Amino acid sequence: MTSVESSMEISVVGEDQQERKKVESVEAVASTSKTEVYEPSEEYKKQRDPCVENFQTWSEMDQVDFVEHLLSLMCHYQHGQVNTFLKPMLQRDFISALPAKGLDHIAETILSYLDFKSLCSAELVCKEWYRVIADGMLWKKLIERMVRTDALWKGLAERRGWGQYLFKPKPGEPPKNHKFYRQLYPQIIADIERIENNWRTGRHTLQRIHCRSETSKGVYCLQYDDQKIISGLRDNTIKIWDRNTLECTQVLTAHTGSVLCLQYDERIIISGSSDSTVRVWDIKTAEMTNTLIHHCEAVLHLRFADGIMVTCSKDRSIAVWDMQSPSEINLRRVLVGHRAAVNVVDFDDKYIVSASGDRTIKVWNTSTCEFVRTLNGHKRGIACLQYRDRLVVSGSSDNTIRLWDIECGACLRVLEGHEELVRCIRFDNKRIVSGAYDGKIKVWDLAAALDPRAPAGTLCLRTLVQEHSGRVFRLQFDEFQIVSSSHDDTILIWDFLNVPVSETSSRSPSRSYTYVSK
C-alpha cells in the first residue's frame, strides 16, 4: 500500500469515527432527555425575553422566515421535539368550534355526510358532537337519504309504516324526537338482514291465486305493482287481480288467441297474442283503444318505453314502433335476420336485443335500427332474456343460463342447474331469478356469477320447488317477493318479507298459504 493510499484510509477512518461520535452524542442527549428533567441555563434565561420581544415586533412573514432559519440549524432529534409540540396546536375540533361561532348548520351539514358506523363513532367523541347530531336530527336525515337512494329502504318504509315519520310530517302529527330515529335505524338494519337471510335460506310465505280458466289452462305472462297483478292467460283473457285481496277485479276480452305477453304503465296496457295482434287498453276504463295488425304469426313478446315499442313474433321478425299516443302508434322499422321465431326482446336508448329459436342473440342500434352484432353460445333455442347496462342474461332450451357483455359480445358465465328449458329470467343488482319447465325457480348470486374466480357450486343460492305443479312461464321479483305464473293455471307470490320468526327458522323453510279461486 502506498503512503497516499495509507493516508486516505486513515482520513476516512477518522471521519467515520467523528460521525459515529456525533450520532452517539445525539442519542445520549435523547436518552438523557427521557430520564432527566430539562433545566434551562442562566445565559438562556437572560437572553430569551429580549429575543421574544424583538420577534414580536416583526411581521408574520419575517417571523416565519426566522423560525425556518432556526429549524434549518437544528438536528433531527430537535425537529422531532418541535414536531411533538406542534401536533396538538395544529389540530382543531372544528365541529365544536363552529357552533361557538353561530355556525351550527355548517357542523350539521358536515356530519350529515357520515354513514351509519361513522355517525355512531361521532356521537362518542364528546358531548358537543353528540349535541350537534341530536339537534340536527342527523339520524332522521341519514334514514331519509337511504330511502331516497335505495329501493330496499324505500320499500321497507312503505311496507313497515315508518316512512310516514320521514320528510314532511302529516298535518297535526307531533314530530318524533332524535332518540326515535336513533333507535329506528338499527331496527331497519335488522329487518334488512332478516330479508337477506330469508332469500338465502329460501324461507318465505306463499300466496296462491288459482285462476280456474274455463277453457285452456295456463298463465303465460304477468306484471305487478303494490296495488294489482295483471296477467295474460291461455284462455284468451287478461285478468286483473287486487294485490291485497287477491280477488279478480276485471277481465279484458278481445283477443281470439292466448295472451302471450303484456306490459302496462300508469295509462295503458299493451298485450300481444297468438292471434297475431297487438292490442292497447285503457288501464282505468279497461276499454280497448287500439289494435295493431302487422305480424303474420303469434306475437311472442313486447316491450315499450319512452315513446318506443318493440314487438317480436313467431314470423321471425322484430317490429319497432313510434308511440305518439295510445291511439297513434306507427311502425318505424322491421328488423329481420333471425332464422327462427323471435321469442323475446328488450331495449334501452342504446341497443335493442332480441333472442330466437335459432340459438342466437342479436343486437341492434336503437336510434338507427342498424344491426350491430350477434352473440353466439347457446346450444339450443333461446326462450328468455333481460338486458340492462352492459349485461345481458339469457335462458335457453339447452337448460342453461348465460351472462353476456353486450359491448364485446363475450359470454361471461354459464349457469347450470335447471333440468329443462329455462323459460323466464330476471335480474337486479343483487341476484338472478330463473324459472323453467322443470317447475323450479332458482335464485342465483349475481356478483358471484360475474366473478370468474367464484366456484360454480356457490352461484345458486336457493332452489324453490314443489309449489308449481307445471311449467313456470313467467316471473318478476323485487327486494321482497317473487311473483310467478305457470302452466298449472296459478299465480304464486313468494313473500320473503313477512316471514314469522321461529326457533326452527334456520332448519326448515316456513310457508303459509292463501288460496283464492275466481
Coordinates of C-alpha atoms in Angstrom, one line a residue:
M1 CA 0.0 0.0 0.0
T2 CA 1.4 3.5 -1.0
S3 CA 1.8 6.3 1.5
V4 CA -1.0 8.2 -0.3
E5 CA -3.4 5.3 0.0
S6 CA -2.5 4.8 3.6
S7 CA -3.1 8.5 4.4
M8 CA -6.5 8.4 2.6
E9 CA -7.6 5.3 4.6
I10 CA -6.6 7.0 7.8
S11 CA -8.6 10.1 6.8
V12 CA -11.7 8.1 6.0
V13 CA -11.5 6.1 9.3
G14 CA -11.1 9.4 11.1
E15 CA -14.2 10.8 9.5
D16 CA -16.2 7.7 10.3
Q17 CA -15.2 7.9 13.9
Q18 CA -16.2 11.6 14.1
E19 CA -19.6 10.9 12.5
R20 CA -20.1 8.0 14.9
K21 CA -19.3 10.3 17.9
K22 CA -21.9 12.8 16.6
V23 CA -24.6 10.1 16.4
E24 CA -23.7 8.8 19.8
S25 CA -23.8 12.4 21.2
V26 CA -27.4 12.9 19.8
E27 CA -28.5 9.5 21.1
A28 CA -27.0 10.4 24.5
V29 CA -29.0 13.7 24.6
A30 CA -32.2 11.9 23.5
S31 CA -31.7 9.2 26.2
T32 CA -30.9 11.8 28.9
S33 CA -34.0 13.8 28.0
K34 CA -36.2 10.9 28.6
T35 CA -34.9 10.3 32.1
E36 CA -33.8 13.7 33.3
V37 CA -35.8 17.0 33.7
Y38 CA -34.7 19.7 31.4
E39 CA -33.2 22.8 33.3
P40 CA -32.6 25.9 31.1
S41 CA -29.2 27.6 31.5
E42 CA -28.8 31.0 33.2
E43 CA -27.5 32.6 30.0
Y44 CA -30.6 31.4 28.1
K45 CA -32.9 32.8 30.7
K46 CA -31.3 36.2 30.4
Q47 CA -31.4 36.3 26.5
R48 CA -34.8 34.7 25.9
D49 CA -37.1 37.6 26.8
P50 CA -35.3 40.2 24.7
C51 CA -35.3 37.8 21.8
V52 CA -39.0 37.2 22.1
E53 CA -39.7 41.0 22.4
N54 CA -37.8 41.5 19.1
F55 CA -39.6 38.6 17.5
Q56 CA -42.9 40.1 18.3
T57 CA -42.1 43.4 16.6
W58 CA -41.5 41.6 13.2
S59 CA -44.2 40.9 10.6
E60 CA -45.7 37.4 10.3
M61 CA -43.7 36.6 7.2
D62 CA -40.5 37.8 8.9
Q63 CA -41.3 35.6 11.9
V64 CA -41.9 32.5 9.6
D65 CA -38.6 33.2 7.8
F66 CA -36.7 33.4 11.1
V67 CA -38.3 30.2 12.5
E68 CA -37.5 28.4 9.2
H69 CA -33.9 29.5 9.6
L70 CA -33.7 28.3 13.2
L71 CA -35.1 24.9 12.2
S72 CA -32.5 24.5 9.5
L73 CA -29.8 24.9 12.1
M74 CA -31.3 22.1 14.3
C75 CA -30.6 18.4 14.3
H76 CA -33.1 15.6 13.5
Y77 CA -33.8 14.9 17.2
Q78 CA -34.7 18.6 17.8
H79 CA -37.0 18.5 14.8
G80 CA -38.8 15.6 16.4
Q81 CA -39.2 17.5 19.6
V82 CA -40.6 20.5 17.8
N83 CA -43.0 18.3 15.8
T84 CA -44.3 16.8 19.0
F85 CA -45.0 20.2 20.3
L86 CA -46.7 21.4 17.1
K87 CA -49.1 18.5 16.5
P88 CA -51.7 19.3 19.1
M89 CA -51.5 23.0 18.1
L90 CA -52.4 22.1 14.5
Q91 CA -55.4 20.0 15.5
R92 CA -58.8 21.8 15.6
D93 CA -62.1 20.5 16.8
F94 CA -64.0 22.4 14.1
I95 CA -67.3 20.6 14.9
S96 CA -67.3 22.1 18.4
A97 CA -65.8 25.4 17.2
L98 CA -68.4 26.1 14.5
P99 CA -71.5 26.3 16.9
A100 CA -69.5 28.6 19.1
K101 CA -69.3 31.0 16.1
G102 CA -73.1 30.6 15.5
L103 CA -72.5 28.1 12.6
D104 CA -74.4 25.1 13.9
H105 CA -75.8 24.5 10.4
I106 CA -72.4 24.0 8.9
A107 CA -71.4 21.5 11.6
E108 CA -74.6 19.6 11.0
T109 CA -74.1 19.6 7.2
I110 CA -70.6 18.2 7.6
L111 CA -71.7 15.4 9.9
S112 CA -74.8 14.6 7.7
Y113 CA -72.5 13.0 5.1
L114 CA -71.4 10.3 7.6
D115 CA -72.6 6.7 7.2
F116 CA -74.0 4.6 10.0
K117 CA -70.8 3.4 11.6
S118 CA -69.1 6.8 11.3
L119 CA -72.1 8.6 12.9
C120 CA -72.1 6.1 15.8
S121 CA -68.4 6.9 16.3
A122 CA -69.0 10.7 16.0
E123 CA -71.6 10.5 18.8
L124 CA -68.9 9.2 21.2
V125 CA -66.3 12.0 20.5
C126 CA -67.7 14.4 23.1
K127 CA -70.9 16.0 24.4
E128 CA -70.8 18.8 21.9
W129 CA -70.6 16.4 18.9
Y130 CA -73.5 14.4 20.3
R131 CA -75.5 17.7 20.8
V132 CA -74.9 18.7 17.2
I133 CA -76.0 15.3 15.9
A134 CA -79.1 15.3 18.1
D135 CA -80.2 18.9 17.4
G136 CA -79.6 18.4 13.7
M137 CA -81.7 15.2 13.7
L138 CA -78.9 13.6 11.7
W139 CA -80.2 10.0 12.2
K140 CA -83.5 11.1 10.6
K141 CA -81.6 12.7 7.7
L142 CA -79.5 9.5 7.3
I143 CA -82.6 7.4 7.1
E144 CA -84.2 9.8 4.6
R145 CA -81.1 9.7 2.5
M146 CA -81.2 5.9 2.4
V147 CA -84.9 5.9 1.4
R148 CA -84.2 8.3 -1.4
T149 CA -81.3 6.3 -2.9
D150 CA -82.0 2.7 -2.1
A151 CA -85.1 0.8 -3.4
L152 CA -84.9 -1.7 -0.5
W153 CA -85.1 1.1 2.1
K154 CA -87.9 2.8 0.2
G155 CA -89.9 -0.4 0.0
L156 CA -89.5 -1.1 3.7
A157 CA -90.5 2.5 4.6
E158 CA -93.8 1.9 2.8
R159 CA -94.4 -1.7 4.0
R160 CA -93.4 -1.2 7.6
G161 CA -95.1 2.1 8.1
W162 CA -92.2 4.1 9.4
G163 CA -92.0 6.1 6.2
Q164 CA -94.8 8.3 7.5
Y165 CA -92.3 9.8 10.0
L166 CA -89.8 10.9 7.4
F167 CA -89.6 14.1 5.3
K168 CA -92.6 16.3 5.8
P169 CA -94.8 15.1 8.7
K170 CA -98.5 14.8 8.3
P171 CA -100.5 17.9 9.4
G172 CA -101.2 17.7 13.1
E173 CA -98.7 14.8 13.6
P174 CA -96.4 15.5 16.6
P175 CA -92.8 15.3 15.4
K176 CA -90.7 12.4 16.6
N177 CA -87.6 13.2 18.6
H178 CA -84.0 12.3 17.9
K179 CA -84.0 9.2 20.0
F180 CA -86.9 7.7 18.0
Y181 CA -84.8 7.8 14.8
R182 CA -81.6 6.7 16.6
Q183 CA -83.5 3.5 17.8
L184 CA -85.2 3.1 14.4
Y185 CA -82.0 2.8 12.4
P186 CA -80.7 -0.5 13.9
Q187 CA -84.2 -2.0 13.7
I188 CA -84.2 -1.3 10.0
I189 CA -80.8 -2.9 9.6
A190 CA -82.0 -6.0 11.5
D191 CA -85.1 -6.1 9.2
I192 CA -82.9 -5.9 6.1
E193 CA -80.6 -8.7 7.4
R194 CA -83.7 -10.9 8.0
I195 CA -84.9 -10.4 4.5
E196 CA -81.5 -11.2 3.0
N197 CA -81.3 -14.3 5.2
N198 CA -84.7 -15.4 4.0
W199 CA -83.6 -15.1 0.4
R200 CA -80.5 -17.2 1.1
T201 CA -82.3 -19.9 3.1
G202 CA -85.5 -19.9 1.0
R203 CA -87.8 -19.0 3.9
H204 CA -91.0 -17.4 2.6
T205 CA -94.7 -17.2 3.0
L206 CA -96.7 -18.2 0.0
Q207 CA -99.9 -16.9 -1.5
R208 CA -101.6 -18.7 -4.4
I209 CA -104.1 -17.4 -6.9
H210 CA -105.9 -20.2 -8.7
C211 CA -107.1 -18.7 -12.0
R212 CA -109.6 -21.5 -12.8
S213 CA -109.7 -20.9 -16.5
E214 CA -112.8 -22.3 -18.0
T215 CA -111.2 -23.5 -21.3
S216 CA -107.4 -23.7 -21.8
K217 CA -105.3 -23.5 -18.6
G218 CA -102.1 -21.6 -18.2
V219 CA -100.9 -18.1 -17.3
Y220 CA -98.4 -17.0 -19.9
C221 CA -97.4 -13.5 -18.7
L222 CA -97.8 -11.1 -15.8
Q223 CA -96.7 -7.8 -14.3
Y224 CA -97.5 -6.4 -10.8
D225 CA -97.2 -3.4 -8.5
D226 CA -98.3 -2.8 -4.9
Q227 CA -102.0 -2.5 -5.9
K228 CA -102.5 -5.1 -8.6
I229 CA -101.3 -8.1 -10.7
I230 CA -102.2 -8.1 -14.4
S231 CA -101.9 -11.5 -16.1
G232 CA -102.3 -12.8 -19.6
L233 CA -103.9 -16.3 -19.9
R234 CA -104.1 -19.1 -22.3
D235 CA -107.9 -18.8 -22.4
N236 CA -107.5 -15.5 -24.4
T237 CA -108.2 -13.2 -21.5
I238 CA -106.3 -10.6 -19.4
K239 CA -107.2 -10.8 -15.8
I240 CA -106.5 -8.0 -13.2
W241 CA -106.1 -9.1 -9.6
D242 CA -106.3 -6.9 -6.4
R243 CA -102.9 -7.2 -4.8
N244 CA -104.3 -7.2 -1.2
T245 CA -107.4 -9.3 -1.5
L246 CA -106.1 -11.4 -4.4
E247 CA -109.6 -11.2 -6.0
C248 CA -110.1 -10.8 -9.7
T249 CA -111.4 -7.2 -10.3
Q250 CA -111.5 -7.1 -14.1
V251 CA -111.4 -9.4 -17.1
L252 CA -110.4 -8.0 -20.5
T253 CA -111.7 -9.9 -23.5
A254 CA -111.0 -9.2 -27.2
H255 CA -108.1 -11.4 -28.2
T256 CA -109.0 -14.5 -30.1
G257 CA -105.9 -16.4 -29.1
S258 CA -103.7 -16.9 -26.0
V259 CA -102.3 -13.7 -24.4
L260 CA -98.6 -14.4 -24.6
C261 CA -97.1 -11.1 -23.5
L262 CA -98.1 -7.8 -21.9
Q263 CA -96.8 -4.7 -20.3
Y264 CA -98.5 -1.7 -18.6
D265 CA -97.8 1.7 -17.2
E266 CA -99.9 4.3 -15.4
R267 CA -102.1 4.9 -18.6
I268 CA -102.3 1.8 -20.8
I269 CA -101.9 -2.0 -21.0
I270 CA -100.4 -3.4 -24.3
S271 CA -100.8 -7.1 -25.0
G272 CA -99.6 -9.5 -27.7
S273 CA -101.4 -12.7 -28.6
S274 CA -101.2 -15.9 -30.6
D275 CA -103.9 -14.2 -32.8
S276 CA -101.1 -12.2 -34.3
T277 CA -102.4 -8.8 -33.0
V278 CA -101.1 -6.2 -30.5
R279 CA -103.9 -4.6 -28.5
V280 CA -103.9 -1.4 -26.5
W281 CA -106.2 -1.0 -23.4
D282 CA -107.0 2.0 -21.2
I283 CA -105.9 0.9 -17.8
K284 CA -108.6 2.9 -15.9
T285 CA -111.6 2.0 -18.0
A286 CA -110.4 -1.4 -19.2
E287 CA -111.6 -0.4 -22.7
M288 CA -109.6 -1.5 -25.8
T289 CA -108.5 1.7 -27.6
N290 CA -106.2 0.4 -30.4
T291 CA -105.4 -2.8 -32.4
L292 CA -102.1 -3.1 -34.3
I293 CA -102.1 -5.7 -37.1
H294 CA -98.7 -6.3 -38.6
H295 CA -97.2 -9.6 -37.6
C296 CA -98.5 -12.6 -39.6
E297 CA -98.0 -15.1 -36.7
A298 CA -98.1 -15.1 -32.9
V299 CA -96.7 -12.0 -31.1
L300 CA -94.4 -13.7 -28.6
H301 CA -93.0 -10.7 -26.7
L302 CA -93.1 -6.9 -26.5
R303 CA -91.5 -4.0 -24.6
F304 CA -92.3 -0.3 -24.6
A305 CA -90.7 2.8 -23.0
D306 CA -90.1 6.4 -23.8
G307 CA -92.2 6.6 -26.9
I308 CA -90.8 3.4 -28.5
M309 CA -92.3 -0.1 -28.6
V310 CA -90.6 -3.2 -29.9
T311 CA -92.6 -6.4 -30.7
C312 CA -91.3 -9.8 -31.9
S313 CA -93.1 -12.7 -33.4
K314 CA -93.1 -16.3 -34.5
D315 CA -92.8 -14.9 -38.0
R316 CA -89.1 -14.3 -37.3
S317 CA -89.3 -10.5 -37.4
I318 CA -89.0 -7.7 -35.0
A319 CA -91.1 -4.5 -35.3
V320 CA -90.1 -1.1 -34.0
W321 CA -92.9 1.3 -33.3
D322 CA -93.2 5.0 -32.6
M323 CA -95.8 5.7 -29.9
Q324 CA -97.2 9.3 -30.2
S325 CA -100.2 8.4 -28.1
P326 CA -102.2 5.2 -27.2
S327 CA -104.2 5.8 -30.4
E328 CA -101.3 6.8 -32.6
I329 CA -98.7 4.1 -32.8
N330 CA -96.9 3.9 -36.1
L331 CA -94.5 1.3 -37.5
R332 CA -91.0 2.7 -37.9
R333 CA -88.9 -0.3 -39.0
V334 CA -89.0 -4.1 -39.3
L335 CA -85.8 -5.9 -38.3
V336 CA -85.0 -9.2 -40.0
G337 CA -82.1 -11.5 -39.6
H338 CA -83.2 -14.3 -37.3
R339 CA -83.8 -17.7 -38.9
A340 CA -86.5 -18.9 -36.4
A341 CA -89.1 -17.4 -34.1
V342 CA -88.0 -14.4 -32.2
N343 CA -89.0 -15.3 -28.6
V344 CA -88.0 -12.2 -26.6
V345 CA -86.9 -8.6 -27.0
D346 CA -85.5 -5.9 -24.6
F347 CA -84.1 -2.5 -25.2
D348 CA -82.8 0.8 -23.9
D349 CA -81.8 4.1 -25.6
K350 CA -78.7 2.4 -27.0
Y351 CA -79.5 -1.1 -28.0
I352 CA -82.4 -3.4 -29.0
V353 CA -81.6 -7.0 -28.0
S354 CA -83.5 -10.0 -29.5
A355 CA -83.3 -13.7 -28.9
S356 CA -84.5 -16.5 -31.1
G357 CA -85.1 -20.2 -31.5
D358 CA -82.1 -20.1 -34.0
R359 CA -79.8 -20.1 -30.9
T360 CA -78.6 -16.6 -31.3
I361 CA -78.9 -13.2 -29.6
K362 CA -78.8 -10.2 -32.0
V363 CA -78.0 -6.6 -31.0
W364 CA -79.4 -3.6 -32.9
N365 CA -78.9 0.1 -32.6
T366 CA -82.0 1.7 -31.1
S367 CA -81.9 5.0 -32.9
T368 CA -80.9 3.8 -36.4
C369 CA -82.2 0.2 -36.1
E370 CA -79.0 -1.0 -37.8
F371 CA -77.6 -4.4 -36.9
V372 CA -74.6 -4.4 -34.5
R373 CA -73.5 -7.9 -33.6
T374 CA -74.6 -11.5 -32.8
L375 CA -74.0 -13.3 -29.5
N376 CA -73.3 -17.0 -30.1
G377 CA -73.0 -19.7 -27.5
H378 CA -76.3 -21.4 -26.6
K379 CA -76.6 -24.9 -28.0
R380 CA -80.4 -24.7 -28.5
G381 CA -83.1 -22.1 -28.9
I382 CA -83.2 -19.1 -26.5
A383 CA -86.5 -18.6 -24.7
C384 CA -85.9 -15.5 -22.5
L385 CA -83.5 -12.7 -21.7
Q386 CA -83.1 -9.4 -19.8
Y387 CA -80.8 -6.6 -20.8
R388 CA -79.6 -3.7 -18.6
D389 CA -76.5 -1.5 -18.8
R390 CA -73.8 -3.8 -20.4
L391 CA -75.2 -7.1 -19.1
V392 CA -77.5 -9.5 -21.0
V393 CA -78.8 -12.6 -19.1
S394 CA -80.4 -15.3 -21.3
G395 CA -82.1 -18.6 -20.7
S396 CA -82.3 -21.5 -23.2
S397 CA -83.8 -24.8 -24.0
D398 CA -80.3 -26.2 -23.6
N399 CA -81.2 -25.8 -19.8
T400 CA -78.5 -23.2 -19.2
I401 CA -78.4 -19.5 -18.4
R402 CA -75.7 -17.3 -19.9
L403 CA -74.4 -13.9 -18.9
W404 CA -73.0 -11.7 -21.7
D405 CA -71.1 -8.4 -22.1
I406 CA -73.2 -6.7 -24.8
E407 CA -70.3 -4.4 -25.8
C408 CA -67.8 -7.0 -26.8
G409 CA -70.2 -10.0 -27.2
A410 CA -68.3 -12.2 -24.8
C411 CA -70.0 -14.8 -22.7
L412 CA -69.0 -14.1 -19.1
R413 CA -70.5 -17.2 -17.3
V414 CA -72.7 -20.2 -17.9
L415 CA -75.1 -21.2 -15.1
E416 CA -76.2 -24.8 -15.0
G417 CA -78.7 -26.4 -12.7
H418 CA -82.2 -26.4 -14.4
E419 CA -83.2 -29.8 -15.7
E420 CA -85.4 -28.5 -18.5
L421 CA -85.9 -25.4 -20.7
V422 CA -85.3 -22.1 -18.9
R423 CA -88.4 -20.2 -19.7
C424 CA -88.1 -16.9 -17.7
I425 CA -85.3 -14.9 -16.3
R426 CA -85.0 -11.6 -14.4
F427 CA -82.1 -9.9 -12.5
D428 CA -81.5 -6.9 -10.4
N429 CA -78.2 -5.6 -8.8
K430 CA -78.0 -8.5 -6.4
R431 CA -79.5 -11.6 -7.8
I432 CA -80.8 -13.5 -10.8
V433 CA -84.1 -15.4 -10.6
S434 CA -85.0 -18.0 -13.2
G435 CA -88.0 -20.2 -13.8
A436 CA -88.0 -23.4 -16.0
Y437 CA -90.2 -26.1 -17.4
D438 CA -88.9 -28.4 -14.6
G439 CA -91.3 -26.4 -12.3
K440 CA -88.4 -25.0 -10.3
I441 CA -87.4 -21.4 -9.5
K442 CA -83.8 -20.8 -8.8
V443 CA -82.1 -17.8 -7.1
W444 CA -78.5 -17.0 -8.2
D445 CA -75.9 -14.7 -6.7
L446 CA -75.3 -12.1 -9.4
A447 CA -72.0 -10.8 -8.0
A448 CA -70.6 -14.3 -7.7
A449 CA -71.8 -15.2 -11.2
L450 CA -69.8 -12.2 -12.6
D451 CA -66.7 -13.2 -10.7
P452 CA -64.6 -15.6 -12.7
R453 CA -62.9 -16.9 -9.6
A454 CA -66.2 -17.9 -7.9
P455 CA -66.7 -21.7 -7.9
A456 CA -69.7 -22.9 -9.9
G457 CA -71.1 -24.6 -6.8
T458 CA -71.5 -21.3 -5.0
L459 CA -73.6 -19.5 -7.6
C460 CA -77.1 -20.9 -6.9
L461 CA -78.3 -19.6 -3.5
R462 CA -81.6 -21.4 -3.4
T463 CA -84.0 -23.6 -5.4
L464 CA -87.7 -23.1 -4.8
V465 CA -89.5 -26.3 -5.6
Q466 CA -92.8 -28.3 -5.2
E467 CA -95.1 -25.3 -5.4
H468 CA -95.8 -25.1 -9.1
S469 CA -97.1 -28.4 -10.5
G470 CA -96.5 -27.4 -14.0
R471 CA -94.0 -25.4 -16.2
V472 CA -93.1 -22.0 -15.0
F473 CA -93.9 -19.5 -17.7
R474 CA -93.2 -16.1 -16.2
L475 CA -91.8 -14.4 -13.1
Q476 CA -91.0 -11.0 -11.8
F477 CA -89.4 -10.0 -8.5
D478 CA -88.3 -7.2 -6.3
E479 CA -86.4 -6.9 -3.0
F480 CA -89.3 -8.6 -1.0
Q481 CA -91.0 -11.1 -3.2
I482 CA -91.2 -13.2 -6.4
V483 CA -94.4 -13.4 -8.4
S484 CA -94.6 -16.3 -10.8
S485 CA -97.1 -17.9 -13.1
S486 CA -97.4 -21.4 -14.5
H487 CA -99.0 -23.9 -16.9
D488 CA -100.8 -25.2 -13.8
D489 CA -103.1 -22.1 -14.0
T490 CA -101.8 -20.5 -10.8
I491 CA -100.0 -17.3 -9.8
L492 CA -97.8 -17.6 -6.8
I493 CA -96.5 -14.8 -4.6
W494 CA -93.3 -15.8 -2.7
D495 CA -93.0 -13.4 0.2
F496 CA -89.6 -13.0 1.8
L497 CA -90.6 -10.1 4.0
N498 CA -93.5 -11.2 6.1
V499 CA -92.0 -14.5 7.4
P500 CA -92.8 -15.5 11.0
V501 CA -89.7 -15.6 13.2
S502 CA -89.4 -19.0 14.8
E503 CA -86.7 -21.1 16.5
T504 CA -86.7 -23.6 13.6
S505 CA -86.1 -20.9 11.1
S506 CA -82.6 -22.0 10.4
R507 CA -83.6 -25.6 9.8
S508 CA -86.7 -25.6 7.7
P509 CA -88.4 -23.1 5.3
S510 CA -91.6 -21.6 6.5
R511 CA -94.6 -21.5 4.3
S512 CA -98.2 -20.2 4.7
Y513 CA -100.8 -20.5 2.1
T514 CA -103.7 -18.3 0.8
Y515 CA -105.9 -19.8 -1.9
V516 CA -108.1 -17.6 -3.9
S517 CA -110.4 -19.0 -6.6
K518 CA -112.1 -16.9 -9.2

